[in-house]
Amino acid sequence: GAVVSQHPSWVICKSGTSVKIECRSLDFQATTMFWYRQFPKQSLMLMATSNEGSKATYEQGVEKDKFLINHASLTLSTLTVTSAHPEDSSFYICSARQQGVRGTGELFFGEGSRLTVL
Amino acid sequence: EDKVVQSPLSLVVHEGDTVTLNCSYEVTNFRSLLWYKQEKKAPTFLFMLTSSGIEKKSGRLSSILDKKELFSILNITATQTGDSAVYLCAVDVQGAQKLVFGQGTRLTINP
């Protein structure tokens, strides 16, 4: 199956700093990528949908100025958590849909990035 | 509001038992239902269901969808300790380009 790589896997930062997480589709082009957030023992909550070359679509309640998403190419989307605070500590997962494929059976997940803000 | 509800939230059984996980949904415009298995990291795809009554099978796992009653079940027979994971159900909402996830069922298989 297709591979989605996420980096970094773990990041610890001080409160007030910004953290960038990368999501790459390694062997396919992804016009659409999704960013999810998962708290311990909870399900995945969609934060935003990232479309290549256009602005991301954010879910209700997600601050677009705090969670900056850039989808500059067909293989890379980035999520930047700006001025991170302890309550932003979470597991962030990206997923990518293969270009030209409509069915979401072709939605592939990255390995996730665990953010801890001290 | 689109909603996916899984039950039970947690299940502990012995190796060799058969388990049934439930997923019910209420969405505006259903396209498909997907099951994922999540161990330590990101979810891995198990099944995608679009039609009622057609069972999908993969080894000891099987799943079926009922679009009239708006639910799906995931069956695991002859469970093994390696089946221990969180099982997530998600619904693809047509036109919205997103998956709505349920809370997940945490399955623990004891030897």
mmCIF file of C-alpha atoms in Angstrom:
data_model
loop_
_atom_site.group_PDB
_atom_site.id
_atom_site.type_symbol
_atom_site.label_atom_id
_atom_site.label_comp_id
_atom_site.label_asym_id
_atom_site.label_seq_id
_atom_site.Cartn_x
_atom_site.Cartn_y
_atom_site.Cartn_z
ATOM 1 C CA GLY A 1 0.000 0.000 0.000
ATOM 2 C CA ALA A 2 0.930 3.636 -0.277
ATOM 3 C CA VAL A 3 3.176 5.148 2.371
ATOM 4 C CA VAL A 4 2.640 8.367 4.279
ATOM 5 C CA SER A 5 5.563 9.590 6.330
ATOM 6 C CA GLN A 6 5.178 11.955 9.244
ATOM 7 C CA HIS A 7 8.000 13.777 10.968
ATOM 8 C CA PRO A 8 8.892 14.183 13.757
ATOM 9 C CA SER A 9 7.454 11.202 15.623
ATOM 10 C CA TRP A 10 8.060 12.849 18.972
ATOM 11 C CA VAL A 11 8.610 16.464 19.894
ATOM 12 C CA ILE A 12 8.966 18.167 23.249
ATOM 13 C CA CYS A 13 8.978 21.929 23.345
ATOM 14 C CA LYS A 14 8.693 24.812 25.754
ATOM 15 C CA SER A 15 5.494 26.760 26.123
ATOM 16 C CA GLY A 16 5.326 29.656 23.677
ATOM 17 C CA THR A 17 7.417 28.092 20.949
ATOM 18 C CA SER A 18 6.170 26.967 17.543
ATOM 19 C CA VAL A 19 6.394 23.423 16.250
ATOM 20 C CA LYS A 20 6.192 22.246 12.660
ATOM 21 C CA ILE A 21 5.026 18.736 11.715
ATOM 22 C CA GLU A 22 5.528 17.409 8.206
ATOM 23 C CA CYS A 23 3.383 14.910 6.350
ATOM 24 C CA ARG A 24 4.709 13.425 3.124
ATOM 25 C CA SER A 25 3.191 10.984 0.669
ATOM 26 C CA LEU A 26 6.190 8.944 -0.414
ATOM 27 C CA ASP A 27 5.027 7.038 -3.451
ATOM 28 C CA PHE A 28 1.904 8.821 -4.612
ATOM 29 C CA GLN A 29 0.557 12.307 -5.168
ATOM 30 C CA ALA A 30 -1.990 13.549 -2.689
ATOM 31 C CA THR A 31 -4.272 16.389 -3.644
ATOM 32 C CA THR A 32 -5.953 16.217 -0.262
ATOM 33 C CA MET A 33 -4.455 15.645 3.159
ATOM 34 C CA PHE A 34 -6.238 15.581 6.483
ATOM 35 C CA TRP A 35 -4.939 16.523 9.897
ATOM 36 C CA TYR A 36 -6.351 14.808 12.966
ATOM 37 C CA ARG A 37 -5.769 15.218 16.650
ATOM 38 C CA GLN A 38 -6.141 12.430 19.172
ATOM 39 C CA PHE A 39 -6.197 12.776 22.944
ATOM 40 C CA PRO A 40 -5.399 9.756 25.128
ATOM 41 C CA LYS A 41 -8.063 7.065 24.921
ATOM 42 C CA GLN A 42 -10.149 9.167 22.584
ATOM 43 C CA SER A 43 -10.901 8.956 18.909
ATOM 44 C CA LEU A 44 -9.493 10.937 16.029
ATOM 45 C CA MET A 45 -10.856 14.438 15.715
ATOM 46 C CA LEU A 46 -10.548 16.040 12.304
ATOM 47 C CA MET A 47 -8.860 19.413 12.573
ATOM 48 C CA ALA A 48 -8.631 20.491 8.964
ATOM 49 C CA THR A 49 -8.623 19.404 5.353
ATOM 50 C CA SER A 50 -5.626 20.523 3.358
ATOM 51 C CA ASN A 51 -5.870 20.922 -0.404
ATOM 52 C CA GLU A 52 -2.796 21.367 -2.546
ATOM 53 C CA GLY A 53 -2.380 24.949 -3.680
ATOM 54 C CA SER A 54 -5.296 26.374 -1.735
ATOM 55 C CA LYS A 55 -6.238 27.333 1.799
ATOM 56 C CA ALA A 56 -7.049 24.646 4.289
ATOM 57 C CA THR A 57 -10.602 24.075 5.454
ATOM 58 C CA TYR A 58 -10.790 24.058 9.230
ATOM 59 C CA GLU A 59 -13.352 22.250 11.348
ATOM 60 C CA GLN A 60 -15.515 24.212 13.699
ATOM 61 C CA GLY A 61 -13.687 25.166 16.868
ATOM 62 C CA VAL A 62 -10.185 24.797 15.418
ATOM 63 C CA GLU A 63 -8.205 28.040 15.464
ATOM 64 C CA LYS A 64 -6.727 28.604 12.027
ATOM 65 C CA ASP A 65 -4.208 31.137 13.338
ATOM 66 C CA LYS A 66 -2.936 28.679 15.896
ATOM 67 C CA PHE A 67 -2.763 25.617 13.664
ATOM 68 C CA LEU A 68 -1.234 26.791 10.403
ATOM 69 C CA ILE A 69 -1.514 24.358 7.536
ATOM 70 C CA ASN A 70 0.417 24.577 4.312
ATOM 71 C CA HIS A 71 0.001 22.161 1.402
ATOM 72 C CA ALA A 72 2.582 23.515 -0.999
ATOM 73 C CA SER A 73 3.065 20.447 -3.159
ATOM 74 C CA LEU A 74 1.303 17.232 -4.084
ATOM 75 C CA THR A 75 3.472 15.289 -1.655
ATOM 76 C CA LEU A 76 3.868 17.553 1.344
ATOM 77 C CA SER A 77 1.606 19.183 3.884
ATOM 78 C CA THR A 78 2.791 20.847 7.081
ATOM 79 C CA LEU A 79 1.039 21.652 10.323
ATOM 80 C CA THR A 80 2.577 24.370 12.477
ATOM 81 C CA VAL A 81 1.375 24.714 16.050
ATOM 82 C CA THR A 82 2.125 28.341 16.851
ATOM 83 C CA SER A 83 2.853 29.557 20.364
ATOM 84 C CA ALA A 84 2.223 26.093 21.730
ATOM 85 C CA HIS A 85 0.837 25.654 25.248
ATOM 86 C CA PRO A 86 0.496 22.559 27.430
ATOM 87 C CA GLU A 87 -3.128 22.079 26.363
ATOM 88 C CA ASP A 88 -1.876 21.600 22.795
ATOM 89 C CA SER A 89 -0.062 18.453 23.879
ATOM 90 C CA SER A 90 -1.603 15.653 21.872
ATOM 91 C CA PHE A 91 -1.076 13.049 19.170
ATOM 92 C CA TYR A 92 -1.359 14.580 15.706
ATOM 93 C CA ILE A 93 -1.971 12.293 12.729
ATOM 94 C CA CYS A 94 -2.102 13.147 9.060
ATOM 95 C CA SER A 95 -3.715 11.161 6.296
ATOM 96 C CA ALA A 96 -3.583 11.496 2.549
ATOM 97 C CA ARG A 97 -5.911 10.689 -0.298
ATOM 98 C CA GLN A 98 -4.335 9.528 -3.514
ATOM 99 C CA GLN A 99 -4.830 11.887 -6.446
ATOM 100 C CA GLY A 100 -7.549 10.781 -8.828
ATOM 101 C CA VAL A 101 -9.060 8.293 -6.402
ATOM 102 C CA ARG A 102 -12.466 9.041 -4.992
ATOM 103 C CA GLY A 103 -12.962 6.213 -2.563
ATOM 104 C CA THR A 104 -11.673 6.719 0.937
ATOM 105 C CA GLY A 105 -10.397 3.159 1.040
ATOM 106 C CA GLU A 106 -7.368 4.847 -0.447
ATOM 107 C CA LEU A 107 -6.907 7.107 2.582
ATOM 108 C CA PHE A 108 -3.500 6.385 4.086
ATOM 109 C CA PHE A 109 -2.341 7.463 7.532
ATOM 110 C CA GLY A 110 0.997 8.704 8.714
ATOM 111 C CA GLU A 111 2.626 7.284 11.832
ATOM 112 C CA GLY A 112 1.571 10.243 13.944
ATOM 113 C CA SER A 113 3.482 12.889 15.886
ATOM 114 C CA ARG A 114 3.305 13.090 19.650
ATOM 115 C CA LEU A 115 3.650 16.674 20.869
ATOM 116 C CA THR A 116 4.422 17.454 24.485
ATOM 117 C CA VAL A 117 4.476 21.094 25.504
ATOM 118 C CA LEU A 118 6.160 21.813 28.815
ATOM 119 C CA GLU B 1 -24.507 16.900 13.096
ATOM 120 C CA ASP B 2 -22.861 13.782 11.696
ATOM 121 C CA LYS B 3 -22.282 11.175 14.382
ATOM 122 C CA VAL B 4 -20.662 7.747 14.681
ATOM 123 C CA VAL B 5 -21.099 5.730 17.870
ATOM 124 C CA GLN B 6 -19.206 2.571 18.729
ATOM 125 C CA SER B 7 -19.936 -0.011 21.392
ATOM 126 C CA PRO B 8 -18.679 -1.324 23.630
ATOM 127 C CA LEU B 9 -16.001 1.242 24.418
ATOM 128 C CA SER B 10 -13.888 -1.411 26.038
ATOM 129 C CA LEU B 11 -13.840 -5.204 25.858
ATOM 130 C CA VAL B 12 -11.630 -7.782 27.562
ATOM 131 C CA VAL B 13 -11.786 -11.413 26.480
ATOM 132 C CA HIS B 14 -9.646 -14.539 26.513
ATOM 133 C CA GLU B 15 -7.631 -15.802 23.609
ATOM 134 C CA GLY B 16 -9.763 -17.962 21.357
ATOM 135 C CA ASP B 17 -13.000 -16.120 22.066
ATOM 136 C CA THR B 18 -15.099 -14.538 19.331
ATOM 137 C CA VAL B 19 -15.911 -10.840 19.600
ATOM 138 C CA THR B 20 -18.396 -8.563 17.886
ATOM 139 C CA LEU B 21 -17.818 -4.825 17.754
ATOM 140 C CA ASN B 22 -20.648 -2.466 16.906
ATOM 141 C CA CYS B 23 -20.811 0.801 15.007
ATOM 142 C CA SER B 24 -23.926 2.887 14.440
ATOM 143 C CA TYR B 25 -24.084 6.136 12.539
ATOM 144 C CA GLU B 26 -26.198 9.142 11.708
ATOM 145 C CA VAL B 27 -24.848 11.169 8.823
ATOM 146 C CA THR B 28 -26.323 13.532 6.298
ATOM 147 C CA ASN B 29 -25.026 11.832 3.178
ATOM 148 C CA PHE B 30 -23.500 8.386 3.580
ATOM 149 C CA ARG B 31 -20.909 7.166 1.098
ATOM 150 C CA SER B 32 -19.085 4.357 2.852
ATOM 151 C CA LEU B 33 -18.132 2.958 6.250
ATOM 152 C CA LEU B 34 -14.596 2.011 7.129
ATOM 153 C CA TRP B 35 -13.002 -0.013 9.884
ATOM 154 C CA TYR B 36 -9.469 0.638 11.118
ATOM 155 C CA LYS B 37 -7.211 -1.027 13.653
ATOM 156 C CA GLN B 38 -5.030 1.232 15.778
ATOM 157 C CA GLU B 39 -2.240 -0.194 17.887
ATOM 158 C CA LYS B 40 0.463 2.120 19.144
ATOM 159 C CA LYS B 41 0.529 4.581 16.322
ATOM 160 C CA ALA B 42 -1.582 5.429 13.309
ATOM 161 C CA PRO B 43 -4.656 3.461 12.203
ATOM 162 C CA THR B 44 -4.340 0.721 9.621
ATOM 163 C CA PHE B 45 -7.124 0.056 7.170
ATOM 164 C CA LEU B 46 -9.243 -3.092 7.571
ATOM 165 C CA PHE B 47 -12.431 -2.830 5.520
ATOM 166 C CA MET B 48 -14.506 -0.458 3.474
ATOM 167 C CA LEU B 49 -18.230 -1.181 3.202
ATOM 168 C CA THR B 50 -20.606 0.495 0.807
ATOM 169 C CA SER B 51 -23.449 -1.980 0.269
ATOM 170 C CA SER B 52 -25.815 -3.582 2.730
ATOM 171 C CA GLY B 53 -25.685 -7.282 3.441
ATOM 172 C CA ILE B 54 -22.401 -8.067 1.718
ATOM 173 C CA GLU B 55 -19.915 -9.533 4.150
ATOM 174 C CA LYS B 56 -16.276 -8.610 3.768
ATOM 175 C CA LYS B 57 -13.748 -11.105 5.097
ATOM 176 C CA SER B 58 -10.053 -11.066 5.773
ATOM 177 C CA GLY B 59 -8.792 -14.087 7.645
ATOM 178 C CA ARG B 60 -10.431 -14.166 11.054
ATOM 179 C CA LEU B 61 -11.976 -10.737 10.619
ATOM 180 C CA SER B 62 -15.256 -10.040 8.907
ATOM 181 C CA SER B 63 -17.608 -7.101 8.679
ATOM 182 C CA ILE B 64 -21.055 -6.329 7.382
ATOM 183 C CA LEU B 65 -23.124 -3.197 6.869
ATOM 184 C CA ASP B 66 -26.851 -2.573 7.336
ATOM 185 C CA LYS B 67 -27.764 0.690 5.633
ATOM 186 C CA LYS B 68 -31.394 0.438 6.638
ATOM 187 C CA GLU B 69 -30.662 0.204 10.357
ATOM 188 C CA LEU B 70 -27.534 2.375 10.008
ATOM 189 C CA PHE B 71 -25.001 0.121 11.640
ATOM 190 C CA SER B 72 -22.081 -2.161 10.996
ATOM 191 C CA ILE B 73 -20.438 -4.949 12.952
ATOM 192 C CA LEU B 74 -16.880 -6.196 12.984
ATOM 193 C CA ASN B 75 -16.391 -9.823 13.986
ATOM 194 C CA ILE B 76 -13.145 -11.377 15.072
ATOM 195 C CA THR B 77 -13.099 -15.144 15.548
ATOM 196 C CA ALA B 78 -10.511 -17.212 17.409
ATOM 197 C CA THR B 79 -8.971 -14.068 18.848
ATOM 198 C CA GLN B 80 -5.241 -13.834 19.474
ATOM 199 C CA THR B 81 -3.240 -11.513 21.712
ATOM 200 C CA GLY B 82 -2.095 -9.690 18.591
ATOM 201 C CA ASP B 83 -5.676 -8.605 18.005
ATOM 202 C CA SER B 84 -5.443 -6.343 21.055
ATOM 203 C CA ALA B 85 -5.901 -2.801 19.735
ATOM 204 C CA VAL B 86 -8.361 0.030 19.400
ATOM 205 C CA TYR B 87 -10.805 -0.597 16.569
ATOM 206 C CA LEU B 88 -12.113 2.531 14.906
ATOM 207 C CA CYS B 89 -15.179 2.881 12.767
ATOM 208 C CA ALA B 90 -15.449 5.842 10.414
ATOM 209 C CA VAL B 91 -18.040 7.057 7.960
ATOM 210 C CA ASP B 92 -17.176 8.812 4.748
ATOM 211 C CA VAL B 93 -19.616 11.669 4.297
ATOM 212 C CA GLN B 94 -20.306 12.265 0.635
ATOM 213 C CA GLY B 95 -19.576 15.766 -0.488
ATOM 214 C CA ALA B 96 -17.818 16.673 2.741
ATOM 215 C CA GLN B 97 -14.548 14.981 1.792
ATOM 216 C CA LYS B 98 -13.934 13.819 5.336
ATOM 217 C CA LEU B 99 -14.206 10.828 7.615
ATOM 218 C CA VAL B 100 -16.183 11.036 10.838
ATOM 219 C CA PHE B 101 -14.729 8.680 13.422
ATOM 220 C CA GLY B 102 -16.401 6.882 16.284
ATOM 221 C CA GLN B 103 -14.863 6.806 19.772
ATOM 222 C CA GLY B 104 -13.262 3.451 19.149
ATOM 223 C CA THR B 105 -13.487 0.118 20.961
ATOM 224 C CA ARG B 106 -10.463 -0.848 23.023
ATOM 225 C CA LEU B 107 -10.121 -4.617 22.694
ATOM 226 C CA THR B 108 -7.848 -6.537 25.042
ATOM 227 C CA ILE B 109 -7.152 -10.219 24.457
ATOM 228 C CA ASN B 110 -5.749 -12.019 27.483
ATOM 229 C CA PRO B 111 -3.729 -15.203 27.014
#
